[in-house]
Structures are given as structure tokens and as C-alpha cells.
Amino acid sequence: MNPEEAAAKPNPIEQFELHRLWPFEIQGIETSFTNASLFMLIAALGVVALMVLATSKKAIVPGRVQALAEMLYEFVAGMVRQTAGTEGMKFFPFVFTLFSFILIANLIGLVPYTYSVTSQIVVTFAFAIVVISLVVLYGLYRHGFGFLNLFVPHGVPLPVLVVLVPIEIISFLSRPVSLSVRLFANILAGHITLAVFGGFVVMLLGAGVWAALAPIPLLAIVALYALELLVACLQAFVFSVLTCVYLNDAIHPGH
């Protein structure tokens, strides 16, 4: 395949490539401002803008933006209470910020010609490391070495504990991997699928007599886009509810 043909062929992975917008290094360490950095900043500003607009009037009868913010607030607050208990509400600002950022970042990624930062494993893994680090630090701060009871189920015979404790430790250490890969893989797979079906439409339109079949993948794109909208919201919820589950382990480490 010559370079011209390769350039003309649709590449579903191209949308996930990092591009330096402002190259910069500090003592040989890459600190460039990339397209991922830009859209993370946009997502963060989106969360701030939503909250500022929602709380600017503080109307008794809320408008649309205020009603949306209040719905998000009550949704996340209910999720924290049900999963981590009343004591878990001390982590509400963290969970609410995490949920809002991931949700807006996912939704921004569905806009054509934007960039989906949650399709980058390094970004989702950084979120997961922050969550697990908070769980461990708070668990040790609150319970001391009693936090290690998380790995020792009550009422289990000693011979079984010899096998079960290592399994519990491995399970705990795998949490940041599963937490990050779940979000990354779902967003990545959905965007690649949309790009592939979009490529089918383009190829069929340029295939002469086969152009009449182009509406088939086009309709599939519409259906997939609706599904991706649901996935964008669902994955923000799943990441946040699992965060609450792990925080509950730090609050109540006993089995």
C-alpha cells in the first residue's frame, strides 16, 4: 500500500492520538500541553461553569441549569449515602467532583472533532490511583493497622486464611487496574465502533452501485450514538459507585 492510499484509508485509532499543542520540557521531563490536556481543562471548566451558573441566582423555583445541578447533587448524595453510609458523606465533594468531571469529559468526547480524555488509560489509571490512595490513607488514618482487617475475613479457620488472605490482597491491588480499564475500554471501544461504521458509510458512498447501501451503516451509527450517550453516563456512575464502595471499605474495613 503506497502512502497516498494509506492516508486515504480511514484509521479509527487516529482520534486517540496525542498531539503537542505547546511543546515544553522541564529538565528533560516531557510536560507539553497536549490535546488531552486541553480537553481535560475544558471538562474541568465545564464543571465549574455548571456549578457557577446553577448557584448564581439561588432561585426558589429553579431554572433549567439550577434544576440540573440539583438533580446531579441529589443523585450523587444518594449514591454516597446508600453505598458508604452517612459517614461517607465527608467524601461527597470528592465523589461529586469525580463524577461530574468524568461525565462531562465523556459527553464532550461524543461531540465530533473533539477529544475523549477518558479513552486514555493513563488518565483513567491516574483517577484510579487517586481513589485507591485515598482509601488506603484514610483507612490507615482512621483505623491504624486495624485497616488490615480488610484482608482477614471474620470467622474463617486459620488454614483457610493462609490461602484467602493472599487472594484478598491480590484482589485489592487489582482494584486500580479494573477500575481504570473498565472506563477506558468502554469509551475506547465505543468510539472505535462509531469510527468504523463511519468509514463504512464513506466507502459505500464512493463504491458506485453500492452507494444505495450507505444508509444501513448510517442508521447503525445513529443507534450506536444513542448507546454511547447511555454508556457515557453509565460509566461515570459505575466509576463513582465503585469509588464509594472502596471508600466504605476504608470506613468499615471488617468483613
PDB file of C-alpha atoms in Angstrom, residues 17-243:
ATOM      1  CA  GLU A  17      -3.536  10.136  19.193  1.00  0.00           C
ATOM      2  CA  LEU A  18      -1.847  12.699  21.408  1.00  0.00           C
ATOM      3  CA  HIS A  19      -0.628  15.888  19.768  1.00  0.00           C
ATOM      4  CA  ARG A  20       1.586  18.505  21.368  1.00  0.00           C
ATOM      5  CA  LEU A  21      -0.076  21.907  21.239  1.00  0.00           C
ATOM      6  CA  TRP A  22       2.653  23.686  23.202  1.00  0.00           C
ATOM      7  CA  PRO A  23       5.828  21.585  23.449  1.00  0.00           C
ATOM      8  CA  PHE A  24       7.617  22.054  26.752  1.00  0.00           C
ATOM      9  CA  GLU A  25      10.174  20.192  28.844  1.00  0.00           C
ATOM     10  CA  ILE A  26      11.453  20.626  32.387  1.00  0.00           C
ATOM     11  CA  GLN A  27      14.933  19.134  32.872  1.00  0.00           C
ATOM     12  CA  GLY A  28      14.295  16.568  30.144  1.00  0.00           C
ATOM     13  CA  ILE A  29      10.857  15.622  31.507  1.00  0.00           C
ATOM     14  CA  GLU A  30       8.033  15.894  28.962  1.00  0.00           C
ATOM     15  CA  THR A  31       5.495  18.448  30.218  1.00  0.00           C
ATOM     16  CA  SER A  32       3.970  19.544  26.923  1.00  0.00           C
ATOM     17  CA  PHE A  33       0.415  20.853  26.794  1.00  0.00           C
ATOM     18  CA  THR A  34      -1.401  18.337  24.579  1.00  0.00           C
ATOM     19  CA  ASN A  35      -4.864  17.978  23.108  1.00  0.00           C
ATOM     20  CA  ALA A  36      -5.678  15.698  26.066  1.00  0.00           C
ATOM     21  CA  SER A  37      -4.597  18.462  28.463  1.00  0.00           C
ATOM     22  CA  LEU A  38      -6.778  20.935  26.592  1.00  0.00           C
ATOM     23  CA  PHE A  39      -9.929  18.823  26.825  1.00  0.00           C
ATOM     24  CA  MET A  40      -9.292  17.954  30.466  1.00  0.00           C
ATOM     25  CA  LEU A  41      -9.131  21.687  31.106  1.00  0.00           C
ATOM     26  CA  ILE A  42     -12.343  22.200  29.124  1.00  0.00           C
ATOM     27  CA  ALA A  43     -14.079  19.449  31.138  1.00  0.00           C
ATOM     28  CA  ALA A  44     -12.921  20.986  34.424  1.00  0.00           C
ATOM     29  CA  LEU A  45     -14.084  24.432  33.336  1.00  0.00           C
ATOM     30  CA  GLY A  46     -17.375  22.871  32.247  1.00  0.00           C
ATOM     31  CA  VAL A  47     -17.963  21.533  35.769  1.00  0.00           C
ATOM     32  CA  VAL A  48     -17.079  24.911  37.289  1.00  0.00           C
ATOM     33  CA  ALA A  49     -19.282  26.794  34.807  1.00  0.00           C
ATOM     34  CA  LEU A  50     -22.247  24.495  35.506  1.00  0.00           C
ATOM     35  CA  MET A  51     -21.980  24.979  39.264  1.00  0.00           C
ATOM     36  CA  VAL A  52     -21.449  28.762  38.999  1.00  0.00           C
ATOM     37  CA  LEU A  53     -24.435  29.206  36.689  1.00  0.00           C
ATOM     38  CA  ALA A  54     -26.570  26.921  38.829  1.00  0.00           C
ATOM     39  CA  THR A  55     -25.839  28.754  42.080  1.00  0.00           C
ATOM     40  CA  SER A  56     -25.733  32.318  40.767  1.00  0.00           C
ATOM     41  CA  LYS A  57     -29.471  33.030  41.217  1.00  0.00           C
ATOM     42  CA  LYS A  58     -30.369  30.557  44.006  1.00  0.00           C
ATOM     43  CA  ALA A  59     -33.992  30.752  42.953  1.00  0.00           C
ATOM     44  CA  ILE A  60     -36.731  29.090  44.989  1.00  0.00           C
ATOM     45  CA  VAL A  61     -38.228  27.873  41.717  1.00  0.00           C
ATOM     46  CA  PRO A  62     -35.121  26.607  39.919  1.00  0.00           C
ATOM     47  CA  GLY A  63     -34.433  27.200  36.266  1.00  0.00           C
ATOM     48  CA  ARG A  64     -33.146  24.504  33.948  1.00  0.00           C
ATOM     49  CA  VAL A  65     -29.468  24.823  34.844  1.00  0.00           C
ATOM     50  CA  GLN A  66     -30.158  25.028  38.574  1.00  0.00           C
ATOM     51  CA  ALA A  67     -32.541  22.062  38.361  1.00  0.00           C
ATOM     52  CA  LEU A  68     -29.889  20.038  36.509  1.00  0.00           C
ATOM     53  CA  ALA A  69     -27.251  20.844  39.123  1.00  0.00           C
ATOM     54  CA  GLU A  70     -29.648  19.989  41.953  1.00  0.00           C
ATOM     55  CA  MET A  71     -30.501  16.670  40.299  1.00  0.00           C
ATOM     56  CA  LEU A  72     -26.796  15.833  39.986  1.00  0.00           C
ATOM     57  CA  TYR A  73     -26.246  16.829  43.615  1.00  0.00           C
ATOM     58  CA  GLU A  74     -29.093  14.691  44.948  1.00  0.00           C
ATOM     59  CA  PHE A  75     -28.148  11.771  42.694  1.00  0.00           C
ATOM     60  CA  VAL A  76     -24.538  11.668  43.889  1.00  0.00           C
ATOM     61  CA  ALA A  77     -25.504  12.358  47.526  1.00  0.00           C
ATOM     62  CA  GLY A  78     -27.977   9.461  47.461  1.00  0.00           C
ATOM     63  CA  MET A  79     -25.360   7.200  45.881  1.00  0.00           C
ATOM     64  CA  VAL A  80     -22.806   8.047  48.587  1.00  0.00           C
ATOM     65  CA  ARG A  81     -25.305   7.547  51.436  1.00  0.00           C
ATOM     66  CA  GLN A  82     -26.552   4.212  50.117  1.00  0.00           C
ATOM     67  CA  THR A  83     -23.071   2.854  49.407  1.00  0.00           C
ATOM     68  CA  ALA A  84     -20.809   4.332  52.097  1.00  0.00           C
ATOM     69  CA  GLY A  85     -23.378   5.338  54.714  1.00  0.00           C
ATOM     70  CA  THR A  86     -23.904   8.698  56.381  1.00  0.00           C
ATOM     71  CA  GLU A  87     -20.265   8.806  57.455  1.00  0.00           C
ATOM     72  CA  GLY A  88     -19.254   8.545  53.829  1.00  0.00           C
ATOM     73  CA  MET A  89     -20.782  11.976  53.139  1.00  0.00           C
ATOM     74  CA  LYS A  90     -17.476  13.515  54.215  1.00  0.00           C
ATOM     75  CA  PHE A  91     -16.194  12.285  50.854  1.00  0.00           C
ATOM     76  CA  PHE A  92     -19.139  13.752  48.943  1.00  0.00           C
ATOM     77  CA  PRO A  93     -17.184  16.707  47.458  1.00  0.00           C
ATOM     78  CA  PHE A  94     -14.551  14.321  46.111  1.00  0.00           C
ATOM     79  CA  VAL A  95     -17.061  11.852  44.642  1.00  0.00           C
ATOM     80  CA  PHE A  96     -19.231  14.642  43.187  1.00  0.00           C
ATOM     81  CA  THR A  97     -16.216  16.270  41.521  1.00  0.00           C
ATOM     82  CA  LEU A  98     -15.044  12.923  40.149  1.00  0.00           C
ATOM     83  CA  PHE A  99     -18.496  12.012  38.817  1.00  0.00           C
ATOM     84  CA  SER A 100     -19.078  15.432  37.241  1.00  0.00           C
ATOM     85  CA  PHE A 101     -15.663  15.552  35.586  1.00  0.00           C
ATOM     86  CA  ILE A 102     -15.898  12.050  34.101  1.00  0.00           C
ATOM     87  CA  LEU A 103     -19.475  12.630  32.940  1.00  0.00           C
ATOM     88  CA  ILE A 104     -18.695  15.920  31.192  1.00  0.00           C
ATOM     89  CA  ALA A 105     -15.454  14.543  29.718  1.00  0.00           C
ATOM     90  CA  ASN A 106     -17.376  11.542  28.330  1.00  0.00           C
ATOM     91  CA  LEU A 107     -20.082  13.760  26.847  1.00  0.00           C
ATOM     92  CA  ILE A 108     -17.542  16.165  25.312  1.00  0.00           C
ATOM     93  CA  GLY A 109     -15.870  13.176  23.650  1.00  0.00           C
ATOM     94  CA  LEU A 110     -19.110  12.413  21.789  1.00  0.00           C
ATOM     95  CA  VAL A 111     -19.005  15.768  20.006  1.00  0.00           C
ATOM     96  CA  PRO A 112     -17.418  15.405  16.534  1.00  0.00           C
ATOM     97  CA  TYR A 113     -13.817  16.652  16.199  1.00  0.00           C
ATOM     98  CA  THR A 114     -13.282  16.780  19.966  1.00  0.00           C
ATOM     99  CA  TYR A 115     -11.074  14.514  22.069  1.00  0.00           C
ATOM    100  CA  SER A 116     -12.145  11.885  24.599  1.00  0.00           C
ATOM    101  CA  VAL A 117      -9.696  12.054  27.506  1.00  0.00           C
ATOM    102  CA  THR A 118     -11.282   9.049  29.246  1.00  0.00           C
ATOM    103  CA  SER A 119     -10.224   6.889  26.297  1.00  0.00           C
ATOM    104  CA  GLN A 120      -6.632   7.269  27.538  1.00  0.00           C
ATOM    105  CA  ILE A 121      -5.594   4.560  30.018  1.00  0.00           C
ATOM    106  CA  VAL A 122      -3.071   6.902  31.632  1.00  0.00           C
ATOM    107  CA  VAL A 123      -5.884   9.311  32.552  1.00  0.00           C
ATOM    108  CA  THR A 124      -8.275   6.688  33.926  1.00  0.00           C
ATOM    109  CA  PHE A 125      -5.431   4.942  35.776  1.00  0.00           C
ATOM    110  CA  ALA A 126      -4.473   8.246  37.390  1.00  0.00           C
ATOM    111  CA  PHE A 127      -8.083   8.616  38.619  1.00  0.00           C
ATOM    112  CA  ALA A 128      -7.997   5.056  39.977  1.00  0.00           C
ATOM    113  CA  ILE A 129      -4.657   5.578  41.765  1.00  0.00           C
ATOM    114  CA  VAL A 130      -6.034   8.717  43.437  1.00  0.00           C
ATOM    115  CA  VAL A 131      -9.103   6.763  44.621  1.00  0.00           C
ATOM    116  CA  ILE A 132      -7.132   3.786  45.973  1.00  0.00           C
ATOM    117  CA  SER A 133      -4.546   6.072  47.599  1.00  0.00           C
ATOM    118  CA  LEU A 134      -7.343   7.944  49.375  1.00  0.00           C
ATOM    119  CA  VAL A 135      -8.847   4.640  50.554  1.00  0.00           C
ATOM    120  CA  VAL A 136      -5.539   3.375  51.952  1.00  0.00           C
ATOM    121  CA  LEU A 137      -4.507   6.664  53.567  1.00  0.00           C
ATOM    122  CA  TYR A 138      -7.893   7.255  55.182  1.00  0.00           C
ATOM    123  CA  GLY A 139      -8.152   3.627  56.293  1.00  0.00           C
ATOM    124  CA  LEU A 140      -4.741   3.807  57.985  1.00  0.00           C
ATOM    125  CA  TYR A 141      -5.506   7.232  59.467  1.00  0.00           C
ATOM    126  CA  ARG A 142      -8.826   6.115  60.927  1.00  0.00           C
ATOM    127  CA  HIS A 143      -8.078   2.522  61.959  1.00  0.00           C
ATOM    128  CA  GLY A 144      -4.292   2.266  62.031  1.00  0.00           C
ATOM    129  CA  PHE A 145      -3.181  -1.290  61.433  1.00  0.00           C
ATOM    130  CA  GLY A 146      -6.790  -2.332  62.057  1.00  0.00           C
ATOM    131  CA  PHE A 147      -7.330  -1.390  58.413  1.00  0.00           C
ATOM    132  CA  LEU A 148      -5.571  -4.648  57.550  1.00  0.00           C
ATOM    133  CA  ASN A 149      -8.683  -6.458  58.817  1.00  0.00           C
ATOM    134  CA  LEU A 150      -9.967  -5.726  55.324  1.00  0.00           C
ATOM    135  CA  PHE A 151      -7.863  -8.681  54.175  1.00  0.00           C
ATOM    136  CA  VAL A 152      -8.843 -11.008  57.039  1.00  0.00           C
ATOM    137  CA  PRO A 153     -12.477 -12.199  56.898  1.00  0.00           C
ATOM    138  CA  HIS A 154     -14.041 -12.929  60.289  1.00  0.00           C
ATOM    139  CA  GLY A 155     -14.903 -16.454  61.309  1.00  0.00           C
ATOM    140  CA  VAL A 156     -12.628 -18.142  58.781  1.00  0.00           C
ATOM    141  CA  PRO A 157     -10.415 -21.016  60.052  1.00  0.00           C
ATOM    142  CA  LEU A 158      -6.666 -20.346  60.150  1.00  0.00           C
ATOM    143  CA  PRO A 159      -5.746 -22.921  57.465  1.00  0.00           C
ATOM    144  CA  VAL A 160      -8.187 -21.250  55.080  1.00  0.00           C
ATOM    145  CA  LEU A 161      -6.825 -17.782  55.935  1.00  0.00           C
ATOM    146  CA  VAL A 162      -3.391 -18.835  54.667  1.00  0.00           C
ATOM    147  CA  VAL A 163      -4.929 -19.135  51.214  1.00  0.00           C
ATOM    148  CA  LEU A 164      -7.631 -16.473  51.490  1.00  0.00           C
ATOM    149  CA  VAL A 165      -5.524 -13.537  52.741  1.00  0.00           C
ATOM    150  CA  PRO A 166      -3.180 -13.508  49.700  1.00  0.00           C
ATOM    151  CA  ILE A 167      -6.238 -13.691  47.440  1.00  0.00           C
ATOM    152  CA  GLU A 168      -7.786 -10.706  49.254  1.00  0.00           C
ATOM    153  CA  ILE A 169      -4.531  -8.735  48.919  1.00  0.00           C
ATOM    154  CA  ILE A 170      -4.246  -9.505  45.207  1.00  0.00           C
ATOM    155  CA  SER A 171      -7.915  -8.567  44.749  1.00  0.00           C
ATOM    156  CA  PHE A 172      -7.320  -5.228  46.476  1.00  0.00           C
ATOM    157  CA  LEU A 173      -4.197  -4.476  44.434  1.00  0.00           C
ATOM    158  CA  SER A 174      -6.091  -5.241  41.219  1.00  0.00           C
ATOM    159  CA  ARG A 175      -8.748  -2.635  42.002  1.00  0.00           C
ATOM    160  CA  PRO A 176      -6.996   0.313  40.316  1.00  0.00           C
ATOM    161  CA  VAL A 177      -6.417  -1.826  37.212  1.00  0.00           C
ATOM    162  CA  SER A 178     -10.025  -2.991  36.919  1.00  0.00           C
ATOM    163  CA  LEU A 179     -11.375   0.465  37.809  1.00  0.00           C
ATOM    164  CA  SER A 180      -9.289   2.218  35.153  1.00  0.00           C
ATOM    165  CA  VAL A 181      -9.581  -0.419  32.409  1.00  0.00           C
ATOM    166  CA  ARG A 182     -13.381  -0.588  32.721  1.00  0.00           C
ATOM    167  CA  LEU A 183     -13.808   3.120  31.951  1.00  0.00           C
ATOM    168  CA  PHE A 184     -11.024   3.274  29.360  1.00  0.00           C
ATOM    169  CA  ALA A 185     -12.113   0.146  27.460  1.00  0.00           C
ATOM    170  CA  ASN A 186     -15.793   1.070  27.241  1.00  0.00           C
ATOM    171  CA  ILE A 187     -15.105   4.570  25.936  1.00  0.00           C
ATOM    172  CA  LEU A 188     -12.363   3.396  23.563  1.00  0.00           C
ATOM    173  CA  ALA A 189     -14.431   0.547  22.104  1.00  0.00           C
ATOM    174  CA  GLY A 190     -17.478   2.735  21.565  1.00  0.00           C
ATOM    175  CA  HIS A 191     -15.568   5.458  19.738  1.00  0.00           C
ATOM    176  CA  ILE A 192     -13.728   2.953  17.550  1.00  0.00           C
ATOM    177  CA  THR A 193     -17.032   1.297  16.612  1.00  0.00           C
ATOM    178  CA  LEU A 194     -18.515   4.655  15.613  1.00  0.00           C
ATOM    179  CA  ALA A 195     -15.423   5.445  13.527  1.00  0.00           C
ATOM    180  CA  VAL A 196     -15.543   2.056  11.796  1.00  0.00           C
ATOM    181  CA  PHE A 197     -19.211   2.431  10.832  1.00  0.00           C
ATOM    182  CA  GLY A 198     -18.497   5.975   9.676  1.00  0.00           C
ATOM    183  CA  GLY A 199     -15.773   4.537   7.439  1.00  0.00           C
ATOM    184  CA  PHE A 200     -18.306   2.063   6.026  1.00  0.00           C
ATOM    185  CA  VAL A 201     -20.593   4.945   5.051  1.00  0.00           C
ATOM    186  CA  VAL A 202     -17.762   6.788   3.287  1.00  0.00           C
ATOM    187  CA  MET A 203     -16.593   3.668   1.429  1.00  0.00           C
ATOM    188  CA  LEU A 204     -20.107   2.734   0.302  1.00  0.00           C
ATOM    189  CA  LEU A 205     -20.800   6.257  -0.932  1.00  0.00           C
ATOM    190  CA  GLY A 206     -17.701   6.003  -3.093  1.00  0.00           C
ATOM    191  CA  ALA A 207     -18.451   2.474  -4.325  1.00  0.00           C
ATOM    192  CA  GLY A 208     -20.749   3.362  -7.202  1.00  0.00           C
ATOM    193  CA  VAL A 209     -23.715   1.000  -7.329  1.00  0.00           C
ATOM    194  CA  TRP A 210     -23.197   0.042  -3.661  1.00  0.00           C
ATOM    195  CA  ALA A 211     -23.889   3.611  -2.548  1.00  0.00           C
ATOM    196  CA  ALA A 212     -27.553   2.655  -2.092  1.00  0.00           C
ATOM    197  CA  LEU A 213     -26.472   0.581   0.941  1.00  0.00           C
ATOM    198  CA  ALA A 214     -24.878   3.558   2.708  1.00  0.00           C
ATOM    199  CA  PRO A 215     -27.999   4.331   4.815  1.00  0.00           C
ATOM    200  CA  ILE A 216     -27.638   0.953   6.589  1.00  0.00           C
ATOM    201  CA  PRO A 217     -24.394   1.755   8.462  1.00  0.00           C
ATOM    202  CA  LEU A 218     -25.634   5.340   8.831  1.00  0.00           C
ATOM    203  CA  LEU A 219     -28.677   4.109  10.762  1.00  0.00           C
ATOM    204  CA  ALA A 220     -26.367   1.898  12.799  1.00  0.00           C
ATOM    205  CA  ILE A 221     -24.313   4.997  13.687  1.00  0.00           C
ATOM    206  CA  VAL A 222     -27.434   6.763  14.955  1.00  0.00           C
ATOM    207  CA  ALA A 223     -28.310   3.766  17.146  1.00  0.00           C
ATOM    208  CA  LEU A 224     -24.723   3.396  18.365  1.00  0.00           C
ATOM    209  CA  TYR A 225     -24.521   7.099  19.133  1.00  0.00           C
ATOM    210  CA  ALA A 226     -27.589   6.803  21.369  1.00  0.00           C
ATOM    211  CA  LEU A 227     -25.980   3.784  23.040  1.00  0.00           C
ATOM    212  CA  GLU A 228     -22.717   5.690  23.539  1.00  0.00           C
ATOM    213  CA  LEU A 229     -24.636   8.511  25.191  1.00  0.00           C
ATOM    214  CA  LEU A 230     -26.004   5.972  27.660  1.00  0.00           C
ATOM    215  CA  VAL A 231     -22.547   4.432  28.144  1.00  0.00           C
ATOM    216  CA  ALA A 232     -21.022   7.867  28.811  1.00  0.00           C
ATOM    217  CA  CYS A 233     -23.451   8.427  31.687  1.00  0.00           C
ATOM    218  CA  LEU A 234     -23.351   4.831  32.910  1.00  0.00           C
ATOM    219  CA  GLN A 235     -19.549   4.657  33.083  1.00  0.00           C
ATOM    220  CA  ALA A 236     -19.382   7.870  35.110  1.00  0.00           C
ATOM    221  CA  PHE A 237     -21.889   6.299  37.507  1.00  0.00           C
ATOM    222  CA  VAL A 238     -20.047   2.949  37.688  1.00  0.00           C
ATOM    223  CA  PHE A 239     -16.697   4.615  38.379  1.00  0.00           C
ATOM    224  CA  SER A 240     -18.244   6.757  41.114  1.00  0.00           C
ATOM    225  CA  VAL A 241     -20.252   3.991  42.786  1.00  0.00           C
ATOM    226  CA  LEU A 242     -17.192   1.729  42.893  1.00  0.00           C
ATOM    227  CA  THR A 243     -15.279   4.628  44.436  1.00  0.00           C
TER     228      THR A 243
END
